[in-house]
PDB file of C-alpha atoms in Angstrom:
ATOM      1  CA  MET A 254     -26.948  11.258  12.932  1.00  0.00           C
ATOM      2  CA  GLY A 255     -24.981  13.325  15.569  1.00  0.00           C
ATOM      3  CA  THR A 256     -22.612  15.953  14.376  1.00  0.00           C
ATOM      4  CA  GLY A 257     -19.478  14.126  15.759  1.00  0.00           C
ATOM      5  CA  TYR A 258     -20.672  11.143  13.583  1.00  0.00           C
ATOM      6  CA  ILE A 259     -20.744  13.181  10.475  1.00  0.00           C
ATOM      7  CA  VAL A 260     -17.331  14.944  11.066  1.00  0.00           C
ATOM      8  CA  SER A 261     -15.838  11.545  11.640  1.00  0.00           C
ATOM      9  CA  LEU A 262     -17.178  10.047   8.498  1.00  0.00           C
ATOM     10  CA  ILE A 263     -15.577  12.974   6.747  1.00  0.00           C
ATOM     11  CA  VAL A 264     -12.188  12.471   8.483  1.00  0.00           C
ATOM     12  CA  THR A 265     -12.083   8.904   7.985  1.00  0.00           C
ATOM     13  CA  GLY A 266     -12.896   9.554   4.122  1.00  0.00           C
ATOM     14  CA  VAL A 267     -10.067  12.079   4.001  1.00  0.00           C
ATOM     15  CA  TRP A 268      -7.745   9.654   5.670  1.00  0.00           C
ATOM     16  CA  MET A 269      -8.913   6.816   3.193  1.00  0.00           C
ATOM     17  CA  ILE A 270      -8.054   9.001   0.274  1.00  0.00           C
ATOM     18  CA  ILE A 271      -4.624   9.739   1.395  1.00  0.00           C
ATOM     19  CA  ILE A 272      -3.831   6.150   2.228  1.00  0.00           C
ATOM     20  CA  LEU A 273      -4.982   5.356  -1.085  1.00  0.00           C
ATOM     21  CA  LEU A 274      -2.835   8.011  -3.077  1.00  0.00           C
ATOM     22  CA  ILE A 275      -0.030   6.326  -1.346  1.00  0.00           C
ATOM     23  CA  ALA A 276      -0.912   2.686  -1.432  1.00  0.00           C
ATOM     24  CA  ILE A 277      -1.793   2.649  -5.254  1.00  0.00           C
ATOM     25  CA  PRO A 278       1.245   3.996  -6.826  1.00  0.00           C
ATOM     26  CA  LEU A 279       3.701   2.136  -4.011  1.00  0.00           C
ATOM     27  CA  ASP A 280       1.829  -1.176  -5.282  1.00  0.00           C
ATOM     28  CA  ARG A 281       2.166  -0.550  -8.806  1.00  0.00           C
ATOM     29  CA  LYS A 282       5.863   0.608  -8.525  1.00  0.00           C
ATOM     30  CA  TYR A 283       7.395  -1.796  -6.362  1.00  0.00           C
ATOM     31  CA  ILE A 284       5.462  -4.877  -5.940  1.00  0.00           C
ATOM     32  CA  VAL A 285       6.421  -7.509  -8.998  1.00  0.00           C
ATOM     33  CA  LYS A 286       3.417  -9.619 -10.134  1.00  0.00           C
ATOM     34  CA  GLU A 287       3.424 -12.415 -12.357  1.00  0.00           C
ATOM     35  CA  ASN A 288       0.051 -13.897 -13.608  1.00  0.00           C
ATOM     36  CA  ARG A 289      -1.593 -11.796 -11.121  1.00  0.00           C
ATOM     37  CA  LYS A 290       0.244 -13.075  -8.100  1.00  0.00           C
ATOM     38  CA  ILE A 291       2.717 -11.349  -6.232  1.00  0.00           C
ATOM     39  CA  ASN A 292       6.370 -12.802  -6.859  1.00  0.00           C
ATOM     40  CA  TYR A 293       8.195 -12.679  -3.221  1.00  0.00           C
ATOM     41  CA  LYS A 294      11.436 -13.573  -4.732  1.00  0.00           C
ATOM     42  CA  LYS A 295      11.649 -10.285  -6.947  1.00  0.00           C
ATOM     43  CA  THR A 296       9.795  -8.143  -4.628  1.00  0.00           C
ATOM     44  CA  THR A 297      11.940  -6.604  -1.960  1.00  0.00           C
ATOM     45  CA  ILE A 298       9.967  -4.033  -0.337  1.00  0.00           C
ATOM     46  CA  TYR A 299       8.269  -6.415   2.224  1.00  0.00           C
ATOM     47  CA  LEU A 300      11.844  -6.757   3.635  1.00  0.00           C
ATOM     48  CA  ARG A 301      12.461  -3.165   4.442  1.00  0.00           C
ATOM     49  CA  TRP A 302      10.628   0.039   6.086  1.00  0.00           C
ATOM     50  CA  ASN A 303       8.502   1.934   3.524  1.00  0.00           C
ATOM     51  CA  ILE A 304       6.408   5.143   3.471  1.00  0.00           C
ATOM     52  CA  PHE A 305       3.164   2.679   3.836  1.00  0.00           C
ATOM     53  CA  ASP A 306       4.894   1.403   7.205  1.00  0.00           C
ATOM     54  CA  THR A 307       5.234   5.073   8.375  1.00  0.00           C
ATOM     55  CA  LEU A 308       1.606   6.093   7.312  1.00  0.00           C
ATOM     56  CA  SER A 309       0.440   3.059   9.324  1.00  0.00           C
ATOM     57  CA  LEU A 310       2.517   4.049  12.412  1.00  0.00           C
ATOM     58  CA  THR A 311       1.150   7.461  12.261  1.00  0.00           C
ATOM     59  CA  ILE A 312      -2.441   6.086  11.971  1.00  0.00           C
ATOM     60  CA  ALA A 313      -1.636   3.952  15.077  1.00  0.00           C
ATOM     61  CA  ILE A 314      -0.396   7.123  16.917  1.00  0.00           C
ATOM     62  CA  TYR A 315      -3.773   8.775  15.773  1.00  0.00           C
ATOM     63  CA  THR A 316      -5.608   5.939  17.002  1.00  0.00           C
ATOM     64  CA  ILE A 317      -4.062   5.962  20.580  1.00  0.00           C
ATOM     65  CA  ILE A 318      -4.706   9.832  20.687  1.00  0.00           C
ATOM     66  CA  CYS A 319      -8.180   9.034  19.974  1.00  0.00           C
ATOM     67  CA  VAL A 320      -8.644   6.346  22.381  1.00  0.00           C
ATOM     68  CA  GLN A 321      -6.901   8.394  25.074  1.00  0.00           C
ATOM     69  CA  ALA A 322      -9.297  11.538  24.250  1.00  0.00           C
ATOM     70  CA  LEU A 323     -12.424   9.186  24.680  1.00  0.00           C
ATOM     71  CA  ASN A 324     -11.138   7.965  27.972  1.00  0.00           C
ATOM     72  CA  PHE A 325     -10.773  11.592  29.249  1.00  0.00           C
ATOM     73  CA  LEU A 326     -14.327  12.456  28.000  1.00  0.00           C
ATOM     74  CA  LEU A 327     -15.757   9.435  29.469  1.00  0.00           C
ATOM     75  CA  THR A 328     -14.031  10.142  32.707  1.00  0.00           C
ATOM     76  CA  ASN A 329     -15.887  13.405  33.097  1.00  0.00           C
ATOM     77  CA  ALA A 330     -19.479  12.604  34.376  1.00  0.00           C
ATOM     78  CA  GLU A 331     -21.199  15.168  31.717  1.00  0.00           C
ATOM     79  CA  ALA A 332     -20.021  13.144  28.734  1.00  0.00           C
ATOM     80  CA  THR A 333     -22.782  11.325  27.106  1.00  0.00           C
ATOM     81  CA  ILE A 334     -23.407   9.809  23.721  1.00  0.00           C
ATOM     82  CA  GLU A 335     -24.910  12.806  22.706  1.00  0.00           C
ATOM     83  CA  ASN A 336     -21.822  14.805  22.905  1.00  0.00           C
ATOM     84  CA  PRO A 337     -20.300  15.061  19.515  1.00  0.00           C
ATOM     85  CA  TYR A 338     -16.840  14.630  20.906  1.00  0.00           C
ATOM     86  CA  VAL A 339     -17.495  11.332  22.295  1.00  0.00           C
ATOM     87  CA  GLN A 340     -19.276  10.136  19.016  1.00  0.00           C
ATOM     88  CA  PHE A 341     -16.355  11.323  16.996  1.00  0.00           C
ATOM     89  CA  PHE A 342     -13.672   9.845  19.148  1.00  0.00           C
ATOM     90  CA  THR A 343     -15.720   6.582  19.401  1.00  0.00           C
ATOM     91  CA  ASN A 344     -15.779   6.245  15.725  1.00  0.00           C
ATOM     92  CA  GLN A 345     -12.698   6.977  14.921  1.00  0.00           C
ATOM     93  CA  SER A 346     -11.002   4.809  17.326  1.00  0.00           C
ATOM     94  CA  GLN A 347     -13.194   1.951  16.144  1.00  0.00           C
ATOM     95  CA  ALA A 348     -12.356   2.375  12.593  1.00  0.00           C
ATOM     96  CA  TRP A 349      -8.776   2.889  13.025  1.00  0.00           C
ATOM     97  CA  VAL A 350      -8.141  -0.083  15.518  1.00  0.00           C
ATOM     98  CA  ILE A 351      -9.620  -2.361  12.665  1.00  0.00           C
ATOM     99  CA  VAL A 352      -7.596  -0.803  10.267  1.00  0.00           C
ATOM    100  CA  THR A 353      -4.350  -0.863  11.821  1.00  0.00           C
ATOM    101  CA  VAL A 354      -4.592  -4.397  13.232  1.00  0.00           C
ATOM    102  CA  GLY A 355      -5.533  -5.630   9.601  1.00  0.00           C
ATOM    103  CA  TYR A 356      -2.653  -4.063   8.143  1.00  0.00           C
ATOM    104  CA  LEU A 357      -0.257  -5.527  10.836  1.00  0.00           C
ATOM    105  CA  VAL A 358      -1.794  -8.865  10.073  1.00  0.00           C
ATOM    106  CA  THR A 359      -1.057  -8.495   6.338  1.00  0.00           C
ATOM    107  CA  ARG A 360       1.949  -7.164   6.671  1.00  0.00           C
ATOM    108  CA  VAL A 361       3.621  -9.636   8.880  1.00  0.00           C
ATOM    109  CA  SER A 362       2.108 -12.548   6.621  1.00  0.00           C
ATOM    110  CA  MET A 363       3.703 -10.788   3.465  1.00  0.00           C
ATOM    111  CA  THR A 364       6.968 -10.316   5.234  1.00  0.00           C
ATOM    112  CA  LEU A 365       7.100 -14.017   6.178  1.00  0.00           C
ATOM    113  CA  LYS A 366       6.263 -14.909   2.622  1.00  0.00           C
ATOM    114  CA  SER A 367       8.901 -12.846   1.141  1.00  0.00           C
ATOM    115  CA  ILE A 368      11.615 -14.389   3.867  1.00  0.00           C
ATOM    116  CA  LYS A 369      10.442 -17.541   3.121  1.00  0.00           C
ATOM    117  CA  ALA A 370      10.983 -16.949  -0.808  1.00  0.00           C
ATOM    118  CA  HIS A 371      14.120 -15.446  -0.521  1.00  0.00           C
ATOM    119  CA  LEU A 372      15.563 -18.403   1.937  1.00  0.00           C
ATOM    120  CA  GLU A 373      14.264 -20.920  -0.649  1.00  0.00           C
ATOM    121  CA  ASP A 374      16.385 -18.962  -2.988  1.00  0.00           C
ATOM    122  CA  LYS A 375      19.605 -18.803  -1.146  1.00  0.00           C
ATOM    123  CA  ASP A 376      19.359 -22.771  -0.539  1.00  0.00           C
ATOM    124  CA  ASP A 377      18.880 -23.128  -4.239  1.00  0.00           C
ATOM    125  CA  GLU A 378      22.192 -21.307  -4.905  1.00  0.00           C
ATOM    126  CA  ALA A 379      23.939 -23.399  -2.118  1.00  0.00           C
TER     127      ALA A 379
END
């Protein structure tokens, strides 16, 4: 295992700890659950910008920087997979692209479910 790979694992671990330190209290405080299912009518956090969205935007920007740094290194003829910087940016780019896309899909899904629940609530009132 190369130096870049090991450093990348450490950085990924730190990022994951930060994400979990934000996500767990956010889930406990703002997500209304009944019978272990989210009640989208009572949960309004999906309809507004929150700290987790800001964190996800930060991770997306970090991912873009990693990909651009990797592109810059690969345009250099001397850069190979043995280069610790190439190892680091390759691993970071792969990991955070997957996390960012996964979050985007789940966020859009939950937002649409919340909108649907709130629209059904409005229809019941009319």
